[in-house]
Coordinates of C-alpha atoms in Angstrom, one line a residue:
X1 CA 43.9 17.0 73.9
X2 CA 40.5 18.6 74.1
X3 CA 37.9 16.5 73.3
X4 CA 35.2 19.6 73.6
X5 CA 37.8 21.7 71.4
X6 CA 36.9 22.9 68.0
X7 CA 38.2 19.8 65.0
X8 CA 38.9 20.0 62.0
X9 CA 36.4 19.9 59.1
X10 CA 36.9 18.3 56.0
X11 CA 35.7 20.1 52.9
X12 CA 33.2 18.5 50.7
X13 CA 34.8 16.4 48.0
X14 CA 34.8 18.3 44.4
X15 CA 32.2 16.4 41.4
X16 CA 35.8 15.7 39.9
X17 CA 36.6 13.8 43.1
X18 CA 33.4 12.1 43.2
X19 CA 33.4 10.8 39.8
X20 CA 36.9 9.4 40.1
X21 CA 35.7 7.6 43.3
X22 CA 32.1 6.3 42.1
X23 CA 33.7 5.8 38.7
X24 CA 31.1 7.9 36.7
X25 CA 33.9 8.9 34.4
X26 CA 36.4 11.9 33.6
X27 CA 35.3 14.6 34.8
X28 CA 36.4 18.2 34.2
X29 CA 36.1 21.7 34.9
X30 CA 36.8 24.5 31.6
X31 CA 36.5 28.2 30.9
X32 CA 35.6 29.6 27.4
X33 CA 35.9 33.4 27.2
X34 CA 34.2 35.3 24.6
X35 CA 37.8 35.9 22.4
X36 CA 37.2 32.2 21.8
X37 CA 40.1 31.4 24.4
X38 CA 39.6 27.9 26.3
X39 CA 41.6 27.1 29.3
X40 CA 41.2 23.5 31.5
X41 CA 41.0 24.0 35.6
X42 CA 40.5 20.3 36.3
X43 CA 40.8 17.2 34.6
X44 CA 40.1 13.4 36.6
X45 CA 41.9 10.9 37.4
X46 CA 40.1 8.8 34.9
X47 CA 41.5 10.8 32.3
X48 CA 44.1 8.2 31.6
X49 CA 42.0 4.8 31.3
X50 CA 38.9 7.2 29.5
X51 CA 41.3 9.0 27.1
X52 CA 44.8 7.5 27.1
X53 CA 46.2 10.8 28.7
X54 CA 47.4 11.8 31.7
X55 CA 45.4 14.4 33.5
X56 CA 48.4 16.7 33.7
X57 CA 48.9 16.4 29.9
X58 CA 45.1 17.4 29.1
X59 CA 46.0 20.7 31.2
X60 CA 49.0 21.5 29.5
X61 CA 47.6 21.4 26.2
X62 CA 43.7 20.9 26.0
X63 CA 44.2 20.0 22.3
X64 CA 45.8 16.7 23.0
X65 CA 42.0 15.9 24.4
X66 CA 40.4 16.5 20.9
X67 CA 42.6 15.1 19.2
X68 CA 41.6 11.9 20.7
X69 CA 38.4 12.4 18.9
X70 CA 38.3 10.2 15.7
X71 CA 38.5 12.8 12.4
X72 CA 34.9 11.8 11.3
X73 CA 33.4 12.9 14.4
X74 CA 35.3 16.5 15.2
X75 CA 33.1 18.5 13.3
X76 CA 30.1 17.7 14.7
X77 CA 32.0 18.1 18.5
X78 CA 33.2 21.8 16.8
X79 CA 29.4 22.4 15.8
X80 CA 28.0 21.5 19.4
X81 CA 30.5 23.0 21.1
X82 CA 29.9 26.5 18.9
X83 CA 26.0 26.4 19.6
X84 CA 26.7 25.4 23.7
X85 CA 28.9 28.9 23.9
X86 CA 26.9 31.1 21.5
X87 CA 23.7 30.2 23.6
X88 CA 25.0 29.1 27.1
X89 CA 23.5 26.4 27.5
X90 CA 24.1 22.6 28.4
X91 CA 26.5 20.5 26.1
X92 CA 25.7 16.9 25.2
X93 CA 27.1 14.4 22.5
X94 CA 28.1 11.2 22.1
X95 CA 31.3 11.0 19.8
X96 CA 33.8 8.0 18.9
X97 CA 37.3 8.5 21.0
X98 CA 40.7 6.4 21.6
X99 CA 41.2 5.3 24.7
X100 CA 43.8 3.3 26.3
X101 CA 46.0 1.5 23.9
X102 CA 44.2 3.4 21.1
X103 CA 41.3 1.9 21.9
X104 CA 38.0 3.4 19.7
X105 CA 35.3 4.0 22.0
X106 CA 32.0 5.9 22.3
X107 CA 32.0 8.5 24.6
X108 CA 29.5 11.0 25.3
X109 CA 30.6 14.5 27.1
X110 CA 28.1 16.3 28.7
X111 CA 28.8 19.9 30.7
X112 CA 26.2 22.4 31.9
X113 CA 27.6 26.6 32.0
X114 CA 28.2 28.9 34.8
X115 CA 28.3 32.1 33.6
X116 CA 31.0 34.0 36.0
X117 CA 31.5 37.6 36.5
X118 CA 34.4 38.7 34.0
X119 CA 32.4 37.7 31.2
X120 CA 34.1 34.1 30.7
X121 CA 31.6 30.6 31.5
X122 CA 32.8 27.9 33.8
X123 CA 31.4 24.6 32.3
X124 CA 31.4 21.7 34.6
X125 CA 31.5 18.2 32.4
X126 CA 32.2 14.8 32.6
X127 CA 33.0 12.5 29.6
X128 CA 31.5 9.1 29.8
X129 CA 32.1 5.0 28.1
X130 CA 28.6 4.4 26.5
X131 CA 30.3 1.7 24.2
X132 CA 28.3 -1.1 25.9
X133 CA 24.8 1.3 25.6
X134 CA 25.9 1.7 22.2
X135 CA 26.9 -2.0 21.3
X136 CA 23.5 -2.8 23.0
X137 CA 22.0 -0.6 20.6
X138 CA 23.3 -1.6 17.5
X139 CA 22.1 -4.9 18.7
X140 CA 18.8 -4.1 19.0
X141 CA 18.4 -2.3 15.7
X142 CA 20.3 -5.3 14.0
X143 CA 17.8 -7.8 15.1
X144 CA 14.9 -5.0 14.4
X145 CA 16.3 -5.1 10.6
X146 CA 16.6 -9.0 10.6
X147 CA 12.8 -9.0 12.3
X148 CA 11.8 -7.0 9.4
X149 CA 13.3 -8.8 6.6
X150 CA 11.6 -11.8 8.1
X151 CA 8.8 -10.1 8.2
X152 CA 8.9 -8.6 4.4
X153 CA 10.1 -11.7 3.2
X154 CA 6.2 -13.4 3.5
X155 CA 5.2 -10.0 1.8
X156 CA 3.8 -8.1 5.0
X157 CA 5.0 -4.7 6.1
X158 CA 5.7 -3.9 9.6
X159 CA 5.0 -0.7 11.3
X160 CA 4.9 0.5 14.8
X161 CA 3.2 3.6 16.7
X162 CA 4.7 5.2 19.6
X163 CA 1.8 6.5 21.1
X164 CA 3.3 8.4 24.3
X165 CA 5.9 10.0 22.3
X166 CA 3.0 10.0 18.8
X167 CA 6.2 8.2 16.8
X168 CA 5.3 6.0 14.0
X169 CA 7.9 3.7 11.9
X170 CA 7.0 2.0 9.1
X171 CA 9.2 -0.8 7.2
X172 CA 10.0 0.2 3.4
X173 CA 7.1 -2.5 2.3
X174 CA 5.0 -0.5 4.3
X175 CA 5.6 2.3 2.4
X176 CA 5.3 0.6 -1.3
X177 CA 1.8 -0.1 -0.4
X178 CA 0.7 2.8 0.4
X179 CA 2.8 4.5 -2.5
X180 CA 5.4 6.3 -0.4
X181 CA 9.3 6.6 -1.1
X182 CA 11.1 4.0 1.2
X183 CA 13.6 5.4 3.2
X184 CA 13.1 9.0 2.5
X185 CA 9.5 9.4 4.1
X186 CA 8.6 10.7 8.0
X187 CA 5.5 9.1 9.5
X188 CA 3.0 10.9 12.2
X189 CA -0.5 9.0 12.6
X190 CA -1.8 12.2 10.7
X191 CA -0.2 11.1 8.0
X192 CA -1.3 7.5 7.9
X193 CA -4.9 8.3 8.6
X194 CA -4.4 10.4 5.4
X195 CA -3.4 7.8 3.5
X196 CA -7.0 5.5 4.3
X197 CA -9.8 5.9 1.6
X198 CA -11.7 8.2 3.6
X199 CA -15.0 5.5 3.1
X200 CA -12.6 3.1 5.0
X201 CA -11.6 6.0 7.5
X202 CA -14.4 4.8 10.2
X203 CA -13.8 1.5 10.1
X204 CA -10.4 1.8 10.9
X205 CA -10.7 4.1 13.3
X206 CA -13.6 1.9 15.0
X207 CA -11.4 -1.4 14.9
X208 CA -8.5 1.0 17.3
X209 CA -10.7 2.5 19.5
X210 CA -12.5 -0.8 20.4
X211 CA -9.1 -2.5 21.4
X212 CA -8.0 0.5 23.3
X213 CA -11.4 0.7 25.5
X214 CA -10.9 -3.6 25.9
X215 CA -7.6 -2.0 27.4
X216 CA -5.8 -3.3 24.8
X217 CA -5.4 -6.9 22.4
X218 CA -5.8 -7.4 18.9
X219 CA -7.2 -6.2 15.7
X220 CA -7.5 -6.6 12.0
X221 CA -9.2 -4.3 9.2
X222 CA -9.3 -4.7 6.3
X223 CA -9.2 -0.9 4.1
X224 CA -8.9 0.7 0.6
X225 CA -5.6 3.0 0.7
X226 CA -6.6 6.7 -1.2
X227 CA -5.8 6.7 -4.8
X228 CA -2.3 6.4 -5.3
X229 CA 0.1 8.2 -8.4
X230 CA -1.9 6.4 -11.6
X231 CA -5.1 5.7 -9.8
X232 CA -4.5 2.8 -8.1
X233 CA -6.2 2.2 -5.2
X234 CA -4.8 -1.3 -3.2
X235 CA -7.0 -3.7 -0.9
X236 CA -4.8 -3.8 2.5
X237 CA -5.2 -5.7 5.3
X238 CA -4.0 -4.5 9.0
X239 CA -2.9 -6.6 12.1
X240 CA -1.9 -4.8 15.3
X241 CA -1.6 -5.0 18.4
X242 CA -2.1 -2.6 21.2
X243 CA -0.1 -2.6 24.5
X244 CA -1.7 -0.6 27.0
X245 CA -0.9 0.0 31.5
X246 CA -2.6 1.8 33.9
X247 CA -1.8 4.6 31.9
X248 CA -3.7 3.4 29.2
X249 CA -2.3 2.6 25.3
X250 CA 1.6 3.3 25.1
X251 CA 2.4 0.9 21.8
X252 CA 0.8 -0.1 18.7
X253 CA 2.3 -2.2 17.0
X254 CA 1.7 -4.6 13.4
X255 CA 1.5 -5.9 9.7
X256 CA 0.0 -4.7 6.6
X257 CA -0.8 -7.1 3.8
X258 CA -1.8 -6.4 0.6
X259 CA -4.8 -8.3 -0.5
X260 CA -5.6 -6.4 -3.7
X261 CA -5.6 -9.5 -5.8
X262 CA -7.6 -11.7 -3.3
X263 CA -10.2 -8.7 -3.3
X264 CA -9.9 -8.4 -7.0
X265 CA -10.8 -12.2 -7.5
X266 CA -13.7 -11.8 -4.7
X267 CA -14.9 -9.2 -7.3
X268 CA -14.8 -11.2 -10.2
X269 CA -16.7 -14.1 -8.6
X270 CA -19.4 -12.1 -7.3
X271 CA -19.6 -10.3 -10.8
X272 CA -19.2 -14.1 -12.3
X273 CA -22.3 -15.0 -10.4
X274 CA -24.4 -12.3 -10.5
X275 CA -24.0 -13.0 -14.0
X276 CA -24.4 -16.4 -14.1
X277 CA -28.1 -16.1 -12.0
X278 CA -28.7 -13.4 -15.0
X279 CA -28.1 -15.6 -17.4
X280 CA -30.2 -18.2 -15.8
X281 CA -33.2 -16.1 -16.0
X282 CA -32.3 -14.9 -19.3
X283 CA -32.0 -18.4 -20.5
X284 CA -35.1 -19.2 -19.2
X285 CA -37.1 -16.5 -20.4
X286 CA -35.3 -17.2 -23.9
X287 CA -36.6 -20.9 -23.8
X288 CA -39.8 -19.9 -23.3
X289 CA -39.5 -16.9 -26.2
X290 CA -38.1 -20.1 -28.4
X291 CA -41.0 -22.4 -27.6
X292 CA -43.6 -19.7 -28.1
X293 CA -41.7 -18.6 -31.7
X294 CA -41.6 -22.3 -32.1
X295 CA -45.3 -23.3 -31.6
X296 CA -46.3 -20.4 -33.9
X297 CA -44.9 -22.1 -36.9
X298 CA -45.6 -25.7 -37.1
X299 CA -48.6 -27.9 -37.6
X300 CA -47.7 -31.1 -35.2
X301 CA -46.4 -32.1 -31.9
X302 CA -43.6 -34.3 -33.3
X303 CA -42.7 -31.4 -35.6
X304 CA -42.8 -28.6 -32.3
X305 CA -40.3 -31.5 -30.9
X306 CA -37.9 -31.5 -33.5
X307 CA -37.3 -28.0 -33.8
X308 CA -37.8 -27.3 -30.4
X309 CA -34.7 -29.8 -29.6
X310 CA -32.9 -28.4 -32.7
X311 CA -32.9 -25.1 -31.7
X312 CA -32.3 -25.7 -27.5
X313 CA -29.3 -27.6 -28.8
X314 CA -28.1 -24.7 -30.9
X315 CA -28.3 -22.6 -28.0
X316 CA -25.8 -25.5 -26.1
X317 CA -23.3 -25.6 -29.0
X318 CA -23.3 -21.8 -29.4
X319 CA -21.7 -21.5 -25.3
X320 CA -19.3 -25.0 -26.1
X321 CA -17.6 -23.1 -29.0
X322 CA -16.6 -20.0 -27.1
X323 CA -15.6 -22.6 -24.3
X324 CA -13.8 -24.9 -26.3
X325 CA -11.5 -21.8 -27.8
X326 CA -9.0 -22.3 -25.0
X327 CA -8.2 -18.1 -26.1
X328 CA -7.4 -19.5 -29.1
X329 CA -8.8 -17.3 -32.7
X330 CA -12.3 -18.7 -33.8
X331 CA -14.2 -17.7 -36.9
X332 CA -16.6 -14.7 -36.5
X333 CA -19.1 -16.4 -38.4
X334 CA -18.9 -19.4 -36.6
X335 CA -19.7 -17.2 -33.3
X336 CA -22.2 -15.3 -35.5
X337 CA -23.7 -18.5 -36.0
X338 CA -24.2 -20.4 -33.1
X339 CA -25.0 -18.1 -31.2
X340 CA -28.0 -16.6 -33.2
X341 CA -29.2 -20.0 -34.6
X342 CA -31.2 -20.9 -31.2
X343 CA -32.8 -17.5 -32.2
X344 CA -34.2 -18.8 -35.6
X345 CA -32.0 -18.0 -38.2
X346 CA -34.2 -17.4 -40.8
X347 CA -35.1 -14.2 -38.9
X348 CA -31.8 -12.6 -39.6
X349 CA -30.3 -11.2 -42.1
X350 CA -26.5 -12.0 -42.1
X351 CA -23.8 -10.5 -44.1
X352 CA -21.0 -12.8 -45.3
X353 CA -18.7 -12.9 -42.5
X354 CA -16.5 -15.6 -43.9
X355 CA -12.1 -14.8 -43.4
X356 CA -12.7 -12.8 -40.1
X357 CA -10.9 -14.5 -36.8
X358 CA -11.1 -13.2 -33.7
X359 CA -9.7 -13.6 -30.4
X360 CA -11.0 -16.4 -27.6
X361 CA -11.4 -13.7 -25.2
X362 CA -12.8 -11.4 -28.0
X363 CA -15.4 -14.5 -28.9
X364 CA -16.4 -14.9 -25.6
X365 CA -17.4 -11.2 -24.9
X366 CA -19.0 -11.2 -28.3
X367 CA -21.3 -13.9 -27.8
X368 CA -22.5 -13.0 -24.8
X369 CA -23.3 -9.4 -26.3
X370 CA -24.5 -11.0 -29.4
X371 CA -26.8 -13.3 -27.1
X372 CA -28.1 -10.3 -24.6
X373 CA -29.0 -8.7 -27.9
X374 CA -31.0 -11.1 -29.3
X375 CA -32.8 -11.8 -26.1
X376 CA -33.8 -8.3 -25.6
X377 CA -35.0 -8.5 -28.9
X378 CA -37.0 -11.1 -28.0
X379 CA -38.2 -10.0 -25.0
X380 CA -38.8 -6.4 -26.2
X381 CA -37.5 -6.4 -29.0
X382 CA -38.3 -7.0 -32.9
X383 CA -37.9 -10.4 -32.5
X384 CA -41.2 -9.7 -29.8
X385 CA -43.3 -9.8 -33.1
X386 CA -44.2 -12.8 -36.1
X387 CA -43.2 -9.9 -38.3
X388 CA -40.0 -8.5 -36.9
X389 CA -36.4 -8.7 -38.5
X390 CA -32.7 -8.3 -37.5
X391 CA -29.9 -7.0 -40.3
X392 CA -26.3 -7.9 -39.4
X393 CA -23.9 -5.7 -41.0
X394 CA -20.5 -6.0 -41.7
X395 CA -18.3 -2.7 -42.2
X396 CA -14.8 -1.6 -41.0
X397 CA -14.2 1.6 -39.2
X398 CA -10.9 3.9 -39.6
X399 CA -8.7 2.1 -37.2
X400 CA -9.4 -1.5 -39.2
X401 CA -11.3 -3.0 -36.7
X402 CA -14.5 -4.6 -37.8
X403 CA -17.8 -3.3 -37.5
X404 CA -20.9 -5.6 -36.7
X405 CA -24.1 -3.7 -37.6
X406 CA -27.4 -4.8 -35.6
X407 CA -30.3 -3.8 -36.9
X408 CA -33.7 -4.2 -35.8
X409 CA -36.6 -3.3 -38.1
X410 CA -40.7 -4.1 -37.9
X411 CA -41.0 -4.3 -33.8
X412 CA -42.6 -2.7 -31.6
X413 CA -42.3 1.2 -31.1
X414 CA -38.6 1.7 -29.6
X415 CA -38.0 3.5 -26.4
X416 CA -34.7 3.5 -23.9
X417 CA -34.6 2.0 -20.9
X418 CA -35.7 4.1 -17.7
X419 CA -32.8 1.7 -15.7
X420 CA -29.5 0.2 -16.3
X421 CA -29.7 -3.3 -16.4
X422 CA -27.3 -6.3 -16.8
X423 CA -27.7 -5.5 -21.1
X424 CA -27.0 -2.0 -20.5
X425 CA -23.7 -2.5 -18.8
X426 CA -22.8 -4.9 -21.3
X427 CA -23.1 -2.6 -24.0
X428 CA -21.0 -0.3 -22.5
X429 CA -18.5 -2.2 -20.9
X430 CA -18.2 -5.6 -22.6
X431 CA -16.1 -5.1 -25.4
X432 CA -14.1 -2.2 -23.6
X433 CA -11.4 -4.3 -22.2
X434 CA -10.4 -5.8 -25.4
X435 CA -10.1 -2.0 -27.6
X436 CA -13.9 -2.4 -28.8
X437 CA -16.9 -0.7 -28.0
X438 CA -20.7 -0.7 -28.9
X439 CA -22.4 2.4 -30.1
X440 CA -26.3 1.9 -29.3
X441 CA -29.3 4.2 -30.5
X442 CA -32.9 3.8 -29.6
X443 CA -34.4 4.9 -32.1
X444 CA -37.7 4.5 -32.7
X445 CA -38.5 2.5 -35.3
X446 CA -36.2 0.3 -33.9
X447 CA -32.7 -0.7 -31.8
X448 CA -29.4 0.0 -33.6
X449 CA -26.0 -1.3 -32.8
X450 CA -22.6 -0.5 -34.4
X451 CA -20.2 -3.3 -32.3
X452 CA -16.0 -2.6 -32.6
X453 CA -13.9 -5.3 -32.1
X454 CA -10.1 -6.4 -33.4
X455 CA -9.4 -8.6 -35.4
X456 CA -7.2 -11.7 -35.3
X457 CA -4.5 -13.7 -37.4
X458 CA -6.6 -17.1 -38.1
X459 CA -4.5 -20.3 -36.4
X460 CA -1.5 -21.8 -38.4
X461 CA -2.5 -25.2 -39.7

């Protein structure tokens, strides 16, 4: 033989040839012409193992292939399939398919088109096992749920931002707290930032761009969410965490906790003790008013000390009754009483207020309005002067409720405030919470007050 003589040369192996060898999966070689007319030119040898069928029987009848598709799944194969050919372009799904023994599998078929001269497209494919992709998956999704759960369970939502790809996923807790439908709602970052009270907005914003600058680590805020459906606007606080590479951030991920109540009770404490330094002052100032209204009207130092005593220990017993109500119905005139008497009494002129209860709550705003009024009035009041008077009124308005009029008579010239004070918020709000309300009027001649409050059923015996 010839060893400089021309040899033989070997064609190149088909992609149906190299998939069987490699093991890629089935693949296969179709033609779809334009009368809808599909006709199989090569199927691999992993057809059998893949599919359950023999390559010869997938080219004798291509149905036999589809059928091997579970009945759930052909319509969405028939739907792909119908936009590949009406646009010509690539194929891709994954789909549920029996294999050997009957087998249910995932699959996923993917083919790219060749358009060909006689009008018809050659599409190139192979069909592939993704069951273990797919079982890995579900796996990871399943322990995502569980992490969640866990996670909801201690009241936190969980979310998570996709910065690369700008995806954001938010657990249904999440959601509830910022008033969105679980379930049923698509996140972007847009979104969320829209969903910040837009005083909060820089903060928030700051709290991000600080970690991402650090090149990435840890975070909390704390932000109002806008006003959700009702008007409610919730306290929340964030935790995240950004992961950043030399790219810079790719994930964001954390919690949201709601600390409405926490804030709400921060609230009340700092109202509670701005209060309480108020009524320090006022208590002072109203100690001194009752030592100098005191002085005027007695003849001897053991005399100034009785009633002085008398009357600071009135002003004790009028704050242990509303105490001591426990929320429980007290008399009005009892209230009326002991909370005016460190006042001088004999100053007033009460109606008879005897068979009206009212709430312990309802007592407790009542005195303290009571006790702001009289120490206005002695401050600036009529109570201010030797000859000054206060009226106290008892009437009933429309709804039932009872009506406390306070009026003051023989003071000093009346005009209204310039500022609202402590006593000025009172009057508006004090009441409010309970159904009542005070209507003020500065008149000049002197302060009126028409005070609304419920009623109670007196305690059973």
């Amino acid at each position: 033989m010839d060893e400089d003589g021309p040899r033989p040369v070997n064609p190149a192996p088909s992609f149906t040839e190299v998939a069987d060898l490699l093991h890629l999966g089935m693949a296969y070689q179709v033609v779809s012409w334009p009368d809808g007319r599909r006709e199989f030119r090569s199927v691999g040898q992993r057809s059998r193992q893949l599919l359950g069928l023999e390559p010869e029987e997938a080219m004798a009848d291509p149905s036999r292939l589809y059928e091997r598709v579970l009945p759930e799944h052909r319509a969405a194969l028939a739907r792909a399939e119908e936009l590949a050919i009406a646009s010509v372009s690539r194929f891709d799904i994954e789909v549920r398919m029996r294999g050997l023994d009957d087998q249910v599998c995932w699959r996923r078929i993917t083919s790219t088109p060749t358009p060909q001269p006689d009008g018809s497209v050659l599409w190139n494919g192979i069909v592939m096992d993704v069951s273990d992709a797919r079982r890995a998956a579900e796996r990871l999704e399943e322990q995502r749920r569980r992490l969640e759960a866990a996670v909801e369970a201690t009241g936190l939502g969980f979310w998570e931002w996709d910065v690369r790809n700008d995806r954001v996923t938010w657990s249904e807790r999440n959601c509830e707290m910022f008033g969105l439908p679980p379930k049923r709602t698509v996140m972007t970052i847009e979104r969320y930032i829209a969903l910040i009270h837009p005083d909060d907005l820089p903060l928030v914003q700051e709290a991000y761009v600080k970690t991402r600058e650090g090149g990435g680590g840890d975070f909390v805020v704390e932000h109002r969410t806008r006003h959700q459906p009702g008007g409610l606007t919730r306290w929340v606080q964030a935790r995240g965490r950004t992961v950043a590479d030399a790219e810079g951030p790719a994930l964001v991920v954390g919690t949201t906790l709601d600390i409405s109540e926490r804030k709400a009770v921060e609230d009340r404490r700092a109202l509670l003790l701005g209060e309480l330094a108020h009524r320090a002052k006022n208590g002072i100032q109203v100690m001194m008013g009752i030592v100098n209204q005191t002085a005027r009207g007695v003849r001897t130092v053991q005399e100034f000390r009785d009633v002085l005593v008398a009357r600071l220990s009135a002003l004790a017993d009028s704050q242990d009754l509303v105490m001591a109500s426990g929320g429980r119905p007290v008399p009005l005139q009892d209230v009326v009483a002991k909370t005016l008497s460190p006042f001088g009494t004999t100053r007033f002129e009460l109606d008879d207020l005897g068979g009206v209860t009212i709430a312990g709550e309802v007592a407790v705003a009542l005195a303290l309005l009571l006790h702001e009024l009289s120490t206005n009035a002695v401050k600036y009041g009529a109570l201010s002067q030797s000859s000054g008077r206060v009226a106290l009124r008892r009437g009933e308005d429309a709804a039932g409720d009872v009506v406390l009029c306070w009026e003051e008579r023989d003071g000093p010239p009346v005009r209204p405030a310039k500022r609202k004070g402590f006593g000025s918020r009172l009057l508006e709000v004090g009441l409010s919470a309970y159904g009542g309300k005070v209507e003020a009027r500065f008149d000049p001649a002197g302060f009126t007050a028409n005070i609304h409050f419920p009623v109670a059923a007196p305690p059973r015996p």
